[in-house]
C-alpha cells in the first residue's frame, strides 16, 4: 500500500507539473520544411476561346432605302439559325475617315450625329443587315461607318462574362491580340 501511495503521489505531481508548464502562447514559427514531391501531371484542358468566331474587319457601304433610313448588307455563311438561337452576337463598327480611328458597338444611338444604328440577323439569307436611322432634321453622313466586325460567342462559353463590355474589354477578356 505504501508503494501505491508513492506512485500515486509521484503520478499526481508529474501531472500537476506538466499541466502548469503548458502555456497558451505559441512559440516561434519553425523553419520551412522541405518541398514535397511533384504530383502527376493532369490532362491539358480545352482552350476557352476555341469556339469563338470573330470576323476580320469587313468593308460596308450604306445605301438609302426609305427617307431617313440607310442600309448595308453583309452575307456570311456563319450567320445560321443555330447561331441566332444559341449564341451571343456582337457587332462593332469603325470609320476609316476618322483620325484617330474610333470603334463603336452596334446598336448605337448618337444624339450629336442624329443617328441610331441597328442590325438584323437573317439566317435564311446568311446575312447581317445594318440599318441607320437619322433623326428628323439631322443631316445624313455618308458611310458613318465603313467597316464592321462581328464576334460570335457560343452559349457553351462557361463563366466568361461579356455583358456590358466595349470592344477593348472583350479583346482583353478573350486574350486576343
GROMACS .gro file of C-alpha atoms in nm:
model
  177
    1UNK     CA    1   0.000   0.000   0.000
    2UNK     CA    2   0.295   0.230   0.072
    3UNK     CA    3   0.420   0.173  -0.285
    4UNK     CA    4   0.078   0.261  -0.425
    5UNK     CA    5   0.071   0.588  -0.232
    6UNK     CA    6   0.424   0.675  -0.354
    7UNK     CA    7   0.329   0.605  -0.718
    8UNK     CA    8   0.001   0.794  -0.681
    9UNK     CA    9   0.177   1.098  -0.533
   10UNK     CA   10   0.454   1.081  -0.796
   11UNK     CA   11   0.197   1.045  -1.079
   12UNK     CA   12  -0.019   1.327  -0.945
   13UNK     CA   13   0.287   1.553  -0.901
   14UNK     CA   14   0.402   1.480  -1.258
   15UNK     CA   15   0.053   1.560  -1.391
   16UNK     CA   16   0.043   1.891  -1.197
   17UNK     CA   17   0.393   1.993  -1.322
   18UNK     CA   18   0.305   1.915  -1.685
   19UNK     CA   19  -0.026   2.099  -1.656
   20UNK     CA   20   0.136   2.408  -1.502
   21UNK     CA   21   0.424   2.403  -1.752
   22UNK     CA   22   0.185   2.442  -2.051
   23UNK     CA   23   0.135   2.792  -2.189
   24UNK     CA   24  -0.137   2.928  -2.415
   25UNK     CA   25   0.119   3.137  -2.603
   26UNK     CA   26   0.269   2.990  -2.920
   27UNK     CA   27   0.639   2.964  -2.967
   28UNK     CA   28   0.824   3.097  -3.268
   29UNK     CA   29   0.741   2.951  -3.608
   30UNK     CA   30   0.997   2.698  -3.716
   31UNK     CA   31   1.181   2.695  -4.050
   32UNK     CA   32   1.005   2.592  -4.374
   33UNK     CA   33   1.004   2.218  -4.428
   34UNK     CA   34   1.137   2.057  -4.746
   35UNK     CA   35   0.927   2.070  -5.066
   36UNK     CA   36   0.713   1.763  -5.121
   37UNK     CA   37   0.726   1.553  -5.436
   38UNK     CA   38   0.559   1.684  -5.752
   39UNK     CA   39   0.219   1.525  -5.822
   40UNK     CA   40   0.129   1.359  -6.151
   41UNK     CA   41   0.056   1.589  -6.447
   42UNK     CA   42  -0.314   1.627  -6.530
   43UNK     CA   43  -0.466   1.621  -6.875
   44UNK     CA   44  -0.448   1.953  -7.061
   45UNK     CA   45  -0.774   2.148  -7.061
   46UNK     CA   46  -0.954   2.283  -7.365
   47UNK     CA   47  -0.880   2.636  -7.481
   48UNK     CA   48  -1.161   2.855  -7.351
   49UNK     CA   49  -1.170   3.062  -7.670
   50UNK     CA   50  -1.170   2.773  -7.915
   51UNK     CA   51  -1.531   2.814  -8.026
   52UNK     CA   52  -1.544   3.192  -8.057
   53UNK     CA   53  -1.583   3.321  -8.411
   54UNK     CA   54  -1.456   3.667  -8.498
   55UNK     CA   55  -1.462   3.812  -8.845
   56UNK     CA   56  -1.198   4.034  -8.993
   57UNK     CA   57  -1.287   4.398  -9.043
   58UNK     CA   58  -1.531   4.388  -9.335
   59UNK     CA   59  -1.596   4.682  -9.569
   60UNK     CA   60  -1.956   4.802  -9.598
   61UNK     CA   61  -2.132   5.071  -9.797
   62UNK     CA   62  -2.463   5.221  -9.693
   63UNK     CA   63  -2.741   5.288  -9.943
   64UNK     CA   64  -3.059   5.489  -9.879
   65UNK     CA   65  -3.372   5.275  -9.854
   66UNK     CA   66  -3.654   5.494  -9.713
   67UNK     CA   67  -3.647   5.865  -9.636
   68UNK     CA   68  -3.417   5.893  -9.336
   69UNK     CA   69  -3.303   5.527  -9.332
   70UNK     CA   70  -2.986   5.378  -9.479
   71UNK     CA   71  -2.887   5.013  -9.504
   72UNK     CA   72  -2.576   4.799  -9.560
   73UNK     CA   73  -2.582   4.421  -9.602
   74UNK     CA   74  -2.316   4.159  -9.528
   75UNK     CA   75  -2.351   3.797  -9.634
   76UNK     CA   76  -2.163   3.538  -9.431
   77UNK     CA   77  -2.233   3.164  -9.410
   78UNK     CA   78  -2.160   3.171  -9.035
   79UNK     CA   79  -2.493   3.351  -8.980
   80UNK     CA   80  -2.719   3.050  -8.918
   81UNK     CA   81  -3.036   2.971  -8.727
   82UNK     CA   82  -2.830   2.775  -8.473
   83UNK     CA   83  -2.610   3.080  -8.418
   84UNK     CA   84  -2.906   3.310  -8.368
   85UNK     CA   85  -3.074   3.074  -8.121
   86UNK     CA   86  -2.768   2.958  -7.923
   87UNK     CA   87  -2.503   3.229  -7.926
   88UNK     CA   88  -2.427   3.586  -7.836
   89UNK     CA   89  -2.370   3.804  -8.140
   90UNK     CA   90  -2.172   4.128  -8.106
   91UNK     CA   91  -2.120   4.384  -8.383
   92UNK     CA   92  -1.865   4.665  -8.390
   93UNK     CA   93  -1.816   4.940  -8.644
   94UNK     CA   94  -1.547   5.190  -8.733
   95UNK     CA   95  -1.481   5.458  -8.987
   96UNK     CA   96  -1.151   5.484  -9.169
   97UNK     CA   97  -1.227   5.851  -9.228
   98UNK     CA   98  -1.180   5.948  -8.861
   99UNK     CA   99  -0.841   6.004  -8.704
  100UNK     CA  100  -0.781   5.861  -8.456
  101UNK     CA  101  -0.996   5.571  -8.559
  102UNK     CA  102  -1.283   5.516  -8.317
  103UNK     CA  103  -1.476   5.196  -8.255
  104UNK     CA  104  -1.845   5.178  -8.180
  105UNK     CA  105  -2.063   4.899  -8.053
  106UNK     CA  106  -2.382   4.844  -8.252
  107UNK     CA  107  -2.666   4.904  -8.165
  108UNK     CA  108  -2.583   5.269  -8.105
  109UNK     CA  109  -2.778   5.591  -8.069
  110UNK     CA  110  -2.566   5.901  -8.118
  111UNK     CA  111  -2.764   6.220  -8.046
  112UNK     CA  112  -2.479   6.450  -8.152
  113UNK     CA  113  -2.479   6.300  -8.501
  114UNK     CA  114  -2.856   6.248  -8.502
  115UNK     CA  115  -2.840   5.879  -8.590
  116UNK     CA  116  -2.918   5.536  -8.449
  117UNK     CA  117  -2.754   5.220  -8.584
  118UNK     CA  118  -2.911   4.876  -8.554
  119UNK     CA  119  -2.858   4.535  -8.706
  120UNK     CA  120  -3.082   4.247  -8.808
  121UNK     CA  121  -2.961   3.887  -8.843
  122UNK     CA  122  -3.132   3.691  -9.119
  123UNK     CA  123  -3.038   3.321  -9.104
  124UNK     CA  124  -3.246   3.234  -9.412
  125UNK     CA  125  -3.011   3.452  -9.620
  126UNK     CA  126  -2.696   3.416  -9.405
  127UNK     CA  127  -2.682   3.791  -9.372
  128UNK     CA  128  -2.646   4.084  -9.139
  129UNK     CA  129  -2.839   4.396  -9.232
  130UNK     CA  130  -2.711   4.713  -9.069
  131UNK     CA  131  -2.963   4.995  -9.053
  132UNK     CA  132  -2.901   5.361  -8.986
  133UNK     CA  133  -3.196   5.582  -8.895
  134UNK     CA  134  -3.138   5.958  -8.892
  135UNK     CA  135  -3.337   6.174  -8.653
  136UNK     CA  136  -3.575   6.430  -8.803
  137UNK     CA  137  -3.374   6.734  -8.910
  138UNK     CA  138  -3.035   6.556  -8.890
  139UNK     CA  139  -2.803   6.573  -9.189
  140UNK     CA  140  -2.717   6.218  -9.308
  141UNK     CA  141  -2.346   6.139  -9.301
  142UNK     CA  142  -2.244   5.917  -9.593
  143UNK     CA  143  -2.086   5.599  -9.460
  144UNK     CA  144  -2.093   5.700  -9.097
  145UNK     CA  145  -1.907   5.369  -9.055
  146UNK     CA  146  -1.736   5.189  -9.339
  147UNK     CA  147  -1.618   4.870  -9.170
  148UNK     CA  148  -1.773   4.623  -8.928
  149UNK     CA  149  -1.650   4.323  -8.733
  150UNK     CA  150  -1.873   4.063  -8.570
  151UNK     CA  151  -1.797   3.833  -8.278
  152UNK     CA  152  -2.000   3.517  -8.216
  153UNK     CA  153  -1.979   3.365  -7.869
  154UNK     CA  154  -2.139   3.020  -7.838
  155UNK     CA  155  -2.363   2.954  -7.538
  156UNK     CA  156  -2.117   2.696  -7.401
  157UNK     CA  157  -1.852   2.954  -7.304
  158UNK     CA  158  -1.891   2.876  -6.934
  159UNK     CA  159  -1.819   3.151  -6.684
  160UNK     CA  160  -1.683   3.415  -6.916
  161UNK     CA  161  -1.897   3.722  -6.856
  162UNK     CA  162  -1.913   3.955  -7.153
  163UNK     CA  163  -2.209   4.166  -7.052
  164UNK     CA  164  -2.182   4.542  -7.097
  165UNK     CA  165  -1.826   4.534  -7.228
  166UNK     CA  166  -1.688   4.751  -7.502
  167UNK     CA  167  -1.463   4.623  -7.781
  168UNK     CA  168  -1.134   4.669  -7.589
  169UNK     CA  169  -1.275   4.490  -7.280
  170UNK     CA  170  -1.381   4.189  -7.488
  171UNK     CA  171  -1.045   4.171  -7.667
  172UNK     CA  172  -0.875   4.179  -7.326
  173UNK     CA  173  -1.101   3.916  -7.161
  174UNK     CA  174  -1.070   3.677  -7.454
  175UNK     CA  175  -0.692   3.737  -7.474
  176UNK     CA  176  -0.693   3.836  -7.841
  177UNK     CA  177  -0.422   4.049  -7.992
   0.00000   0.00000   0.00000
